PDB file of C-alpha atoms and ligand atoms in Angstrom:
ATOM      1  CA  ASN W   1     101.410  98.580 112.198  1.00  0.00           C
ATOM      2  CA  PHE W   2     100.695 101.477 113.905  1.00  0.00           C
ATOM      3  CA  ILE W   3     102.039 103.331 110.938  1.00  0.00           C
ATOM      4  CA  SER W   4      99.484 104.020 108.602  1.00  0.00           C
ATOM      5  CA  ALA W   5     101.915 104.962 105.576  1.00  0.00           C
ATOM      6  CA  VAL W   6     105.680 105.489 104.605  1.00  0.00           C
ATOM      7  CA  VAL W   7     105.958 106.728 101.443  1.00  0.00           C
ATOM      8  CA  PRO W   8     109.174 107.632  99.889  1.00  0.00           C
ATOM      9  CA  PRO W   9     110.224 110.815  98.424  1.00  0.00           C
ATOM     10  CA  GLY W  10     108.885 111.238  94.531  1.00  0.00           C
ATOM     11  CA  GLU W  11     105.926 108.648  95.077  1.00  0.00           C
ATOM     12  CA  ILE W  12     103.339 110.408  96.949  1.00  0.00           C
ATOM     13  CA  GLY W  13     102.330 111.798  93.733  1.00  0.00           C
ATOM     14  CA  ILE W  14     100.907 115.257  95.126  1.00  0.00           C
ATOM     15  CA  LYS W  15     102.351 118.745  94.704  1.00  0.00           C
ATOM     16  CA  PHE W  16     101.817 121.887  95.562  1.00  0.00           C
ATOM     17  CA  ASP W  17     100.669 122.885  92.405  1.00  0.00           C
ATOM     18  CA  ASP W  18      97.502 120.425  92.888  1.00  0.00           C
ATOM     19  CA  ILE W  19      96.525 122.249  95.985  1.00  0.00           C
ATOM     20  CA  GLY W  20      94.081 124.842  94.715  1.00  0.00           C
ATOM     21  CA  ALA W  21      94.302 128.403  97.064  1.00  0.00           C
ATOM     22  CA  LEU W  22      96.311 128.100 100.031  1.00  0.00           C
ATOM     23  CA  GLU W  23      99.386 130.132  98.765  1.00  0.00           C
ATOM     24  CA  ASP W  24     100.061 132.058 102.347  1.00  0.00           C
ATOM     25  CA  VAL W  25     100.137 128.297 103.986  1.00  0.00           C
ATOM     26  CA  LYS W  26     102.216 127.083 100.971  1.00  0.00           C
ATOM     27  CA  THR W  27     104.584 129.965 101.174  1.00  0.00           C
ATOM     28  CA  ALA W  28     105.105 129.533 105.327  1.00  0.00           C
ATOM     29  CA  LEU W  29     105.983 125.766 104.348  1.00  0.00           C
ATOM     30  CA  HIS W  30     108.606 126.678 101.970  1.00  0.00           C
ATOM     31  CA  GLU W  31     110.222 129.140 104.635  1.00  0.00           C
ATOM     32  CA  LEU W  32     109.814 126.689 107.578  1.00  0.00           C
ATOM     33  CA  ALA W  33     110.363 123.189 106.044  1.00  0.00           C
ATOM     34  CA  ILE W  34     111.334 123.032 102.709  1.00  0.00           C
ATOM     35  CA  LEU W  35     114.332 125.339 102.726  1.00  0.00           C
ATOM     36  CA  PRO W  36     115.932 123.863 105.973  1.00  0.00           C
ATOM     37  CA  MET W  37     115.676 120.469 104.735  1.00  0.00           C
ATOM     38  CA  LYS W  38     117.061 121.172 101.120  1.00  0.00           C
ATOM     39  CA  ARG W  39     119.502 123.701 101.974  1.00  0.00           C
ATOM     40  CA  PRO W  40     120.362 122.845 105.691  1.00  0.00           C
ATOM     41  CA  GLU W  41     123.784 125.126 105.263  1.00  0.00           C
ATOM     42  CA  LEU W  42     121.926 128.334 105.479  1.00  0.00           C
ATOM     43  CA  PHE W  43     120.235 127.465 108.719  1.00  0.00           C
ATOM     44  CA  SER W  44     123.387 126.289 110.697  1.00  0.00           C
ATOM     45  CA  ARG W  45     125.010 129.320 111.733  1.00  0.00           C
ATOM     46  CA  GLY W  46     124.051 131.661 114.647  1.00  0.00           C
ATOM     47  CA  ASN W  47     120.884 130.873 116.865  1.00  0.00           C
ATOM     48  CA  LEU W  48     118.143 132.949 115.434  1.00  0.00           C
ATOM     49  CA  LEU W  49     117.823 130.744 111.980  1.00  0.00           C
ATOM     50  CA  ARG W  50     117.069 127.269 113.705  1.00  0.00           C
ATOM     51  CA  PRO W  51     114.998 124.946 111.595  1.00  0.00           C
ATOM     52  CA  CYS W  52     111.764 124.099 113.565  1.00  0.00           C
ATOM     53  CA  LYS W  53     111.109 120.696 114.767  1.00  0.00           C
ATOM     54  CA  GLY W  54     107.229 121.050 114.802  1.00  0.00           C
ATOM     55  CA  ILE W  55     104.686 122.348 112.917  1.00  0.00           C
ATOM     56  CA  LEU W  56     100.618 122.545 113.700  1.00  0.00           C
ATOM     57  CA  LEU W  57      98.285 122.739 110.796  1.00  0.00           C
ATOM     58  CA  PHE W  58      94.806 123.452 112.359  1.00  0.00           C
ATOM     59  CA  GLY W  59      91.659 124.248 110.817  1.00  0.00           C
ATOM     60  CA  PRO W  60      88.285 122.853 109.668  1.00  0.00           C
ATOM     61  CA  PRO W  61      87.822 119.394 108.456  1.00  0.00           C
ATOM     62  CA  GLY W  62      88.428 118.922 104.713  1.00  0.00           C
ATOM     63  CA  THR W  63      90.586 122.118 104.158  1.00  0.00           C
ATOM     64  CA  GLY W  64      93.696 120.064 102.737  1.00  0.00           C
ATOM     65  CA  LYS W  65      95.767 119.584 105.550  1.00  0.00           C
ATOM     66  CA  THR W  66      96.446 115.876 104.700  1.00  0.00           C
ATOM     67  CA  LEU W  67      97.238 117.032 101.331  1.00  0.00           C
ATOM     68  CA  LEU W  68      99.502 119.697 102.039  1.00  0.00           C
ATOM     69  CA  ALA W  69     101.253 117.235 104.230  1.00  0.00           C
ATOM     70  CA  LYS W  70     101.891 115.358 101.215  1.00  0.00           C
ATOM     71  CA  ALA W  71     102.843 117.969  99.263  1.00  0.00           C
ATOM     72  CA  LEU W  72     105.244 118.982 101.544  1.00  0.00           C
ATOM     73  CA  ALA W  73     107.023 115.780 101.560  1.00  0.00           C
ATOM     74  CA  THR W  74     107.126 115.763  97.619  1.00  0.00           C
ATOM     75  CA  GLU W  75     108.287 119.433  97.832  1.00  0.00           C
ATOM     76  CA  ALA W  76     111.256 118.856 100.289  1.00  0.00           C
ATOM     77  CA  GLY W  77     112.145 115.550  98.892  1.00  0.00           C
ATOM     78  CA  ALA W  78     111.690 114.046 102.123  1.00  0.00           C
ATOM     79  CA  ASN W  79     110.090 110.622 103.198  1.00  0.00           C
ATOM     80  CA  PHE W  80     106.881 110.697 104.508  1.00  0.00           C
ATOM     81  CA  ILE W  81     105.719 108.889 107.680  1.00  0.00           C
ATOM     82  CA  SER W  82     102.005 109.108 109.036  1.00  0.00           C
ATOM     83  CA  ILE W  83     100.333 108.302 111.667  1.00  0.00           C
ATOM     84  CA  THR W  84      96.983 108.625 113.104  1.00  0.00           C
ATOM     85  CA  GLY W  85      96.547 109.850 116.781  1.00  0.00           C
ATOM     86  CA  SER W  86      93.355 108.097 117.403  1.00  0.00           C
ATOM     87  CA  THR W  87      94.160 104.293 116.129  1.00  0.00           C
ATOM     88  CA  LEU W  88      97.609 104.958 117.932  1.00  0.00           C
ATOM     89  CA  THR W  89      96.121 105.204 121.739  1.00  0.00           C
ATOM     90  CA  SER W  90      93.304 102.770 121.187  1.00  0.00           C
ATOM     91  CA  LYS W  91      95.019  99.992 119.493  1.00  0.00           C
ATOM     92  CA  TRP W  92      97.988  99.752 121.277  1.00  0.00           C
ATOM     93  CA  PHE W  93      97.384 100.216 124.904  1.00  0.00           C
ATOM     94  CA  GLY W  94     100.699  99.020 126.774  1.00  0.00           C
ATOM     95  CA  ASP W  95     103.088  99.409 124.497  1.00  0.00           C
ATOM     96  CA  ALA W  96     103.807 103.222 124.634  1.00  0.00           C
ATOM     97  CA  GLU W  97     107.713 103.070 125.047  1.00  0.00           C
ATOM     98  CA  LYS W  98     108.475 100.327 122.581  1.00  0.00           C
ATOM     99  CA  LEU W  99     106.189 102.261 119.834  1.00  0.00           C
ATOM    100  CA  THR W 100     107.280 105.433 120.270  1.00  0.00           C
ATOM    101  CA  LYS W 101     110.947 104.301 120.317  1.00  0.00           C
ATOM    102  CA  ALA W 102     110.836 102.362 117.372  1.00  0.00           C
ATOM    103  CA  LEU W 103     108.980 105.021 115.339  1.00  0.00           C
ATOM    104  CA  PHE W 104     111.698 107.746 116.444  1.00  0.00           C
ATOM    105  CA  SER W 105     114.483 105.353 115.430  1.00  0.00           C
ATOM    106  CA  PHE W 106     112.742 104.414 111.826  1.00  0.00           C
ATOM    107  CA  ALA W 107     112.075 107.973 111.186  1.00  0.00           C
ATOM    108  CA  SER W 108     115.701 108.945 112.237  1.00  0.00           C
ATOM    109  CA  LYS W 109     116.932 106.164 109.428  1.00  0.00           C
ATOM    110  CA  LEU W 110     114.748 107.782 106.932  1.00  0.00           C
ATOM    111  CA  ALA W 111     115.385 111.165 107.559  1.00  0.00           C
ATOM    112  CA  PRO W 112     114.991 113.952 106.070  1.00  0.00           C
ATOM    113  CA  VAL W 113     111.600 112.712 106.986  1.00  0.00           C
ATOM    114  CA  ILE W 114     107.992 114.304 107.188  1.00  0.00           C
ATOM    115  CA  VAL W 115     106.119 112.582 110.435  1.00  0.00           C
ATOM    116  CA  PHE W 116     102.638 113.206 109.594  1.00  0.00           C
ATOM    117  CA  VAL W 117     100.541 113.020 113.108  1.00  0.00           C
ATOM    118  CA  ASP W 118      96.967 113.256 111.776  1.00  0.00           C
ATOM    119  CA  GLU W 119      94.430 113.998 114.916  1.00  0.00           C
ATOM    120  CA  VAL W 120      97.477 114.877 116.859  1.00  0.00           C
ATOM    121  CA  ASP W 121      94.639 115.934 119.481  1.00  0.00           C
ATOM    122  CA  SER W 122      94.052 112.233 120.133  1.00  0.00           C
ATOM    123  CA  LEU W 123      97.662 111.510 120.765  1.00  0.00           C
ATOM    124  CA  LEU W 124      98.841 114.855 122.237  1.00  0.00           C
ATOM    125  CA  GLY W 125      95.343 115.951 123.641  1.00  0.00           C
ATOM    126  CA  ALA W 126      95.081 117.787 126.952  1.00  0.00           C
ATOM    127  CA  ARG W 127      95.740 116.016 129.785  1.00  0.00           C
ATOM    128  CA  GLY W 128      92.683 114.359 131.155  1.00  0.00           C
ATOM    129  CA  GLY W 129      93.267 114.614 134.851  1.00  0.00           C
ATOM    130  CA  GLY W 130      92.222 111.466 136.852  1.00  0.00           C
ATOM    131  CA  PHE W 131      89.720 110.357 134.016  1.00  0.00           C
ATOM    132  CA  GLU W 132      92.450 109.805 131.564  1.00  0.00           C
ATOM    133  CA  HIS W 133      93.517 106.361 130.349  1.00  0.00           C
ATOM    134  CA  GLU W 134      97.024 105.383 131.651  1.00  0.00           C
ATOM    135  CA  ALA W 135      98.031 104.485 127.785  1.00  0.00           C
ATOM    136  CA  THR W 136      97.372 107.470 126.918  1.00  0.00           C
ATOM    137  CA  ARG W 137      99.361 109.664 129.323  1.00  0.00           C
ATOM    138  CA  ARG W 138     102.273 107.131 129.082  1.00  0.00           C
ATOM    139  CA  MET W 139     102.099 107.371 125.158  1.00  0.00           C
ATOM    140  CA  ARG W 140     102.045 110.939 125.257  1.00  0.00           C
ATOM    141  CA  ASN W 141     105.098 111.191 127.362  1.00  0.00           C
ATOM    142  CA  GLU W 142     107.234 108.673 125.628  1.00  0.00           C
ATOM    143  CA  PHE W 143     106.256 110.868 122.416  1.00  0.00           C
ATOM    144  CA  MET W 144     107.362 113.932 124.297  1.00  0.00           C
ATOM    145  CA  ALA W 145     110.479 112.605 125.796  1.00  0.00           C
ATOM    146  CA  ALA W 146     111.346 111.187 122.288  1.00  0.00           C
ATOM    147  CA  TRP W 147     110.560 114.099 120.453  1.00  0.00           C
ATOM    148  CA  ASP W 148     112.825 116.560 123.201  1.00  0.00           C
ATOM    149  CA  GLY W 149     115.903 113.574 122.805  1.00  0.00           C
ATOM    150  CA  LEU W 150     116.410 113.834 119.172  1.00  0.00           C
ATOM    151  CA  ARG W 151     120.005 114.851 118.098  1.00  0.00           C
ATOM    152  CA  SER W 152     120.147 118.292 116.841  1.00  0.00           C
ATOM    153  CA  LYS W 153     122.013 116.697 113.806  1.00  0.00           C
ATOM    154  CA  ASP W 154     118.751 114.883 113.260  1.00  0.00           C
ATOM    155  CA  SER W 155     116.165 117.541 114.075  1.00  0.00           C
ATOM    156  CA  GLN W 156     117.359 119.469 111.034  1.00  0.00           C
ATOM    157  CA  ARG W 157     115.966 116.601 108.947  1.00  0.00           C
ATOM    158  CA  ILE W 158     112.943 115.406 111.023  1.00  0.00           C
ATOM    159  CA  LEU W 159     109.899 117.083 110.902  1.00  0.00           C
ATOM    160  CA  ILE W 160     106.912 116.433 113.191  1.00  0.00           C
ATOM    161  CA  LEU W 161     104.058 117.987 111.283  1.00  0.00           C
ATOM    162  CA  GLY W 162     100.606 117.727 113.406  1.00  0.00           C
ATOM    163  CA  ALA W 163      97.276 118.416 112.129  1.00  0.00           C
ATOM    164  CA  THR W 164      94.067 119.035 114.168  1.00  0.00           C
ATOM    165  CA  ASN W 165      90.509 120.462 113.863  1.00  0.00           C
ATOM    166  CA  ARG W 166      90.459 120.627 117.594  1.00  0.00           C
ATOM    167  CA  PRO W 167      93.463 122.934 118.422  1.00  0.00           C
ATOM    168  CA  PHE W 168      92.150 124.065 121.859  1.00  0.00           C
ATOM    169  CA  ASP W 169      92.273 120.165 122.995  1.00  0.00           C
ATOM    170  CA  LEU W 170      96.034 120.119 122.679  1.00  0.00           C
ATOM    171  CA  ASP W 171      97.994 120.036 126.109  1.00  0.00           C
ATOM    172  CA  ASP W 172     100.219 123.209 126.613  1.00  0.00           C
ATOM    173  CA  ALA W 173     103.186 120.746 126.478  1.00  0.00           C
ATOM    174  CA  VAL W 174     102.510 120.064 122.895  1.00  0.00           C
ATOM    175  CA  ILE W 175     101.979 123.243 122.095  1.00  0.00           C
ATOM    176  CA  ARG W 176     104.952 124.427 122.987  1.00  0.00           C
ATOM    177  CA  ARG W 177     106.801 121.684 120.951  1.00  0.00           C
ATOM    178  CA  LEU W 178     104.518 122.836 117.776  1.00  0.00           C
ATOM    179  CA  PRO W 179     106.119 126.602 117.825  1.00  0.00           C
ATOM    180  CA  ARG W 180     104.907 127.437 114.182  1.00  0.00           C
ATOM    181  CA  ARG W 181     100.888 127.428 113.906  1.00  0.00           C
ATOM    182  CA  ILE W 182      99.353 127.659 110.812  1.00  0.00           C
ATOM    183  CA  TYR W 183      95.678 128.323 109.964  1.00  0.00           C
ATOM    184  CA  VAL W 184      94.359 126.659 107.111  1.00  0.00           C
ATOM    185  CA  ASP W 185      91.195 127.915 106.605  1.00  0.00           C
ATOM    186  CA  LEU W 186      87.791 127.698 104.591  1.00  0.00           C
ATOM    187  CA  PRO W 187      88.529 128.995 100.881  1.00  0.00           C
ATOM    188  CA  ASP W 188      86.612 132.544 100.050  1.00  0.00           C
ATOM    189  CA  ALA W 189      84.855 132.794  96.484  1.00  0.00           C
ATOM    190  CA  ASP W 190      88.309 133.370  94.879  1.00  0.00           C
ATOM    191  CA  ASN W 191      89.985 130.376  96.375  1.00  0.00           C
ATOM    192  CA  ARG W 192      87.023 128.024  95.624  1.00  0.00           C
ATOM    193  CA  LEU W 193      87.223 129.045  92.219  1.00  0.00           C
ATOM    194  CA  LYS W 194      90.625 128.374  92.230  1.00  0.00           C
ATOM    195  CA  ILE W 195      89.851 124.737  93.566  1.00  0.00           C
ATOM    196  CA  LEU W 196      87.158 124.228  91.344  1.00  0.00           C
ATOM    197  CA  LYS W 197      89.468 124.619  88.173  1.00  0.00           C
ATOM    198  CA  ILE W 198      91.925 122.270  89.599  1.00  0.00           C
ATOM    199  CA  PHE W 199      89.010 119.405  89.814  1.00  0.00           C
ATOM    200  CA  LEU W 200      87.485 120.378  86.598  1.00  0.00           C
ATOM    201  CA  ALA W 201      90.419 120.744  84.436  1.00  0.00           C
ATOM    202  CA  GLN W 202      90.530 117.058  83.198  1.00  0.00           C
ATOM    203  CA  GLU W 203      86.678 117.153  82.660  1.00  0.00           C
ATOM    204  CA  ASN W 204      84.405 117.303  80.024  1.00  0.00           C
ATOM    205  CA  VAL W 205      82.086 120.587  81.738  1.00  0.00           C
ATOM    206  CA  ALA W 206      78.900 121.565  79.704  1.00  0.00           C
ATOM    207  CA  PRO W 207      79.798 124.360  77.144  1.00  0.00           C
ATOM    208  CA  GLY W 208      78.812 127.940  78.895  1.00  0.00           C
ATOM    209  CA  PHE W 209      79.006 126.449  82.484  1.00  0.00           C
ATOM    210  CA  ASP W 210      79.828 129.598  84.474  1.00  0.00           C
ATOM    211  CA  ILE W 211      82.798 127.906  87.347  1.00  0.00           C
ATOM    212  CA  ARG W 212      82.374 131.588  88.939  1.00  0.00           C
ATOM    213  CA  ALA W 213      78.948 131.455  89.990  1.00  0.00           C
ATOM    214  CA  LEU W 214      79.288 127.837  91.536  1.00  0.00           C
ATOM    215  CA  ALA W 215      82.391 129.499  93.466  1.00  0.00           C
ATOM    216  CA  ASN W 216      80.039 132.337  94.660  1.00  0.00           C
ATOM    217  CA  ALA W 217      77.233 129.994  95.368  1.00  0.00           C
ATOM    218  CA  THR W 218      79.229 127.684  97.532  1.00  0.00           C
ATOM    219  CA  GLU W 219      80.145 129.663 100.695  1.00  0.00           C
ATOM    220  CA  GLY W 220      81.068 127.629 103.773  1.00  0.00           C
ATOM    221  CA  TYR W 221      82.365 124.823 101.233  1.00  0.00           C
ATOM    222  CA  SER W 222      85.713 123.162 102.177  1.00  0.00           C
ATOM    223  CA  GLY W 223      88.205 121.757  99.365  1.00  0.00           C
ATOM    224  CA  SER W 224      86.518 118.418 100.293  1.00  0.00           C
ATOM    225  CA  ASP W 225      83.038 119.592 100.131  1.00  0.00           C
ATOM    226  CA  LEU W 226      83.625 121.216  96.454  1.00  0.00           C
ATOM    227  CA  LYS W 227      85.456 117.780  95.494  1.00  0.00           C
ATOM    228  CA  ASN W 228      82.171 115.756  96.450  1.00  0.00           C
ATOM    229  CA  LEU W 229      80.276 118.121  94.539  1.00  0.00           C
ATOM    230  CA  CYS W 230      81.908 117.823  91.444  1.00  0.00           C
ATOM    231  CA  ILE W 231      81.878 113.866  91.852  1.00  0.00           C
ATOM    232  CA  ALA W 232      78.162 114.215  92.216  1.00  0.00           C
ATOM    233  CA  ALA W 233      78.018 116.297  89.112  1.00  0.00           C
ATOM    234  CA  ALA W 234      80.033 114.040  87.188  1.00  0.00           C
ATOM    235  CA  TYR W 235      78.140 111.106  88.430  1.00  0.00           C
ATOM    236  CA  ARG W 236      74.954 112.374  86.996  1.00  0.00           C
ATOM    237  CA  PRO W 237      75.402 111.978  83.372  1.00  0.00           C
ATOM    238  CA  VAL W 238      76.672 108.389  84.187  1.00  0.00           C
ATOM    239  CA  GLN W 239      72.925 107.900  86.157  1.00  0.00           C
ATOM    240  CA  GLU W 240      70.988 109.218  83.471  1.00  0.00           C
ATOM    241  CA  LEU W 241      72.922 107.250  80.787  1.00  0.00           C
ATOM    242  CA  LEU W 242      72.086 104.147  82.954  1.00  0.00           C
ATOM    243  CA  ASP W 243      68.333 105.024  83.120  1.00  0.00           C
ATOM    244  CA  GLU W 244      67.660 105.644  79.656  1.00  0.00           C
ATOM    245  CA  GLU W 245      69.164 102.178  79.150  1.00  0.00           C
ATOM    246  CA  LYS W 246      66.918 100.617  81.427  1.00  0.00           C
ATOM    247  CA  LYS W 247      63.997 102.163  79.503  1.00  0.00           C
ATOM    248  CA  GLY W 248      65.244 100.066  76.354  1.00  0.00           C
ATOM    249  CA  LYS W 249      67.190 103.269  74.512  1.00  0.00           C
ATOM    250  CA  LYS W 250      70.201 101.897  72.878  1.00  0.00           C
ATOM    251  CA  HIS W 251      73.278 103.739  73.294  1.00  0.00           C
ATOM    252  CA  ASP W 252      76.880 103.610  72.385  1.00  0.00           C
ATOM    253  CA  THR W 253      78.227 102.651  75.423  1.00  0.00           C
ATOM    254  CA  THR W 254      81.989 103.458  75.121  1.00  0.00           C
ATOM    255  CA  PRO W 255      83.244 105.322  78.053  1.00  0.00           C
ATOM    256  CA  ALA W 256      83.954 108.161  75.562  1.00  0.00           C
ATOM    257  CA  ALA W 257      80.010 108.366  74.903  1.00  0.00           C
ATOM    258  CA  ALA W 258      79.175 107.572  78.883  1.00  0.00           C
ATOM    259  CA  LEU W 259      81.454 110.738  79.607  1.00  0.00           C
ATOM    260  CA  ARG W 260      78.756 113.441  78.758  1.00  0.00           C
ATOM    261  CA  ALA W 261      78.852 116.834  79.444  1.00  0.00           C
ATOM    262  CA  LEU W 262      79.366 117.656  83.402  1.00  0.00           C
ATOM    263  CA  ASN W 263      76.482 119.594  84.426  1.00  0.00           C
ATOM    264  CA  LEU W 264      76.876 121.279  87.558  1.00  0.00           C
ATOM    265  CA  ASP W 265      74.248 124.221  87.240  1.00  0.00           C
ATOM    266  CA  ASP W 266      71.651 121.854  88.895  1.00  0.00           C
ATOM    267  CA  PHE W 267      73.739 122.358  91.804  1.00  0.00           C
ATOM    268  CA  ILE W 268      73.429 125.870  92.140  1.00  0.00           C
ATOM    269  CA  GLN W 269      70.925 126.804  94.175  1.00  0.00           C
TER     270      GLN W 269
HETATM  271  P1  ATP F   1      90.462 116.311 108.149  1.00  0.00           P
HETATM  272  O1  ATP F   1      90.734 117.560 108.942  1.00  0.00           O
HETATM  273  O2  ATP F   1      89.047 116.032 107.887  1.00  0.00           O
HETATM  274  O3  ATP F   1      91.215 115.232 108.163  1.00  0.00           O
HETATM  275  P2  ATP F   1      92.130 117.563 105.900  1.00  0.00           P
HETATM  276  O4  ATP F   1      92.490 119.025 106.231  1.00  0.00           O
HETATM  277  O5  ATP F   1      93.232 116.683 106.393  1.00  0.00           O
HETATM  278  O6  ATP F   1      90.811 117.079 106.839  1.00  0.00           O
HETATM  279  P3  ATP F   1      92.095 116.632 103.397  1.00  0.00           P
HETATM  280  O7  ATP F   1      91.939 115.304 103.810  1.00  0.00           O
HETATM  281  O8  ATP F   1      93.474 116.862 102.931  1.00  0.00           O
HETATM  282  O9  ATP F   1      91.477 117.576 104.491  1.00  0.00           O
HETATM  283  O10 ATP F   1      91.179 117.189 102.181  1.00  0.00           O
HETATM  284  C1  ATP F   1      90.387 116.049 101.929  1.00  0.00           C
HETATM  285  C2  ATP F   1      90.114 116.193 100.251  1.00  0.00           C
HETATM  286  O11 ATP F   1      89.682 117.448 100.053  1.00  0.00           O
HETATM  287  C3  ATP F   1      91.591 115.815  99.164  1.00  0.00           C
HETATM  288  O12 ATP F   1      92.166 114.673  99.385  1.00  0.00           O
HETATM  289  C4  ATP F   1      91.180 116.813  98.336  1.00  0.00           C
HETATM  290  O13 ATP F   1      90.934 115.869  97.167  1.00  0.00           O
HETATM  291  C5  ATP F   1      90.245 117.892  98.747  1.00  0.00           C
HETATM  292  N1  ATP F   1      90.813 119.213  99.026  1.00  0.00           N
HETATM  293  C6  ATP F   1      90.907 120.017 100.107  1.00  0.00           C
HETATM  294  N2  ATP F   1      91.452 121.156  99.892  1.00  0.00           N
HETATM  295  C7  ATP F   1      91.683 120.916  98.765  1.00  0.00           C
HETATM  296  C8  ATP F   1      92.683 122.273  98.073  1.00  0.00           C
HETATM  297  N3  ATP F   1      92.927 123.264  98.567  1.00  0.00           N
HETATM  298  N4  ATP F   1      92.884 121.850  96.801  1.00  0.00           N
HETATM  299  C9  ATP F   1      92.693 120.565  96.017  1.00  0.00           C
HETATM  300  N5  ATP F   1      92.107 119.695  96.615  1.00  0.00           N
HETATM  301  C10 ATP F   1      91.603 119.587  97.968  1.00  0.00           C
END
């Protein structure tokens, strides 16, 4: 199947509160997507307040774009369909028209729905002139035609949400169809602190450990990098316990004993 996930509302298990920082992004998504889906009557009059059909999230890898898309579906009470640009084009040569039609008719049935297109640049990237694969070109044209063809009744309740690390690769025609573009930036120190607090909320952190110092020392880290760092730190006491066992030390090996204090100090350079 070329759709990588279809999740009903409420079953994604990720809310805005599970995402650290990115407050401005959450506010923008609230106005642009959640309100029009939950309160369509507020957007039905006049021409100025039209719900937008497409939003682009762009920014460095690991900054939470996929997480935001999933949380948005939860917050909007919408179904979530996820497709990945690169798998679409490479696997499904020749079936562009059929697949795109199927996707959009499926989406109409599931409205309200967020159609998340990860790596949107692979699916809808710039026209590659003579070198471009015919299947890629057809898929893009079909996708845009189906998108334009959404009836206005449906367009209120079907949102195409694209994500990319490479916004400059996008075709102009695609950029026009994603009129709202939201930059998802790397976190600064205060925001790294907020993200770390979410990851460490349930953990047994070493007493006196200075999370603020870790936040300050991790300039340039994405949310995903911070998560990997915490996972590595959490694994260390487990590794130490296994090493001691190898040397013949006897331990109470219940899970509670294995979960010794997480010590992140070693990770601060
Ligand atoms: P890519 O562009 O590489 O697809 P992305 O921007 O979509 O990356 P995600 O896949 O959403 O990034 O993030 C990867 C993981 O990093 C998430 O599953 C989550 O665990 C963690 N993460 C990233 N940012 C945050 C954040 N602000 N708060 C909490 N967790 C985060």
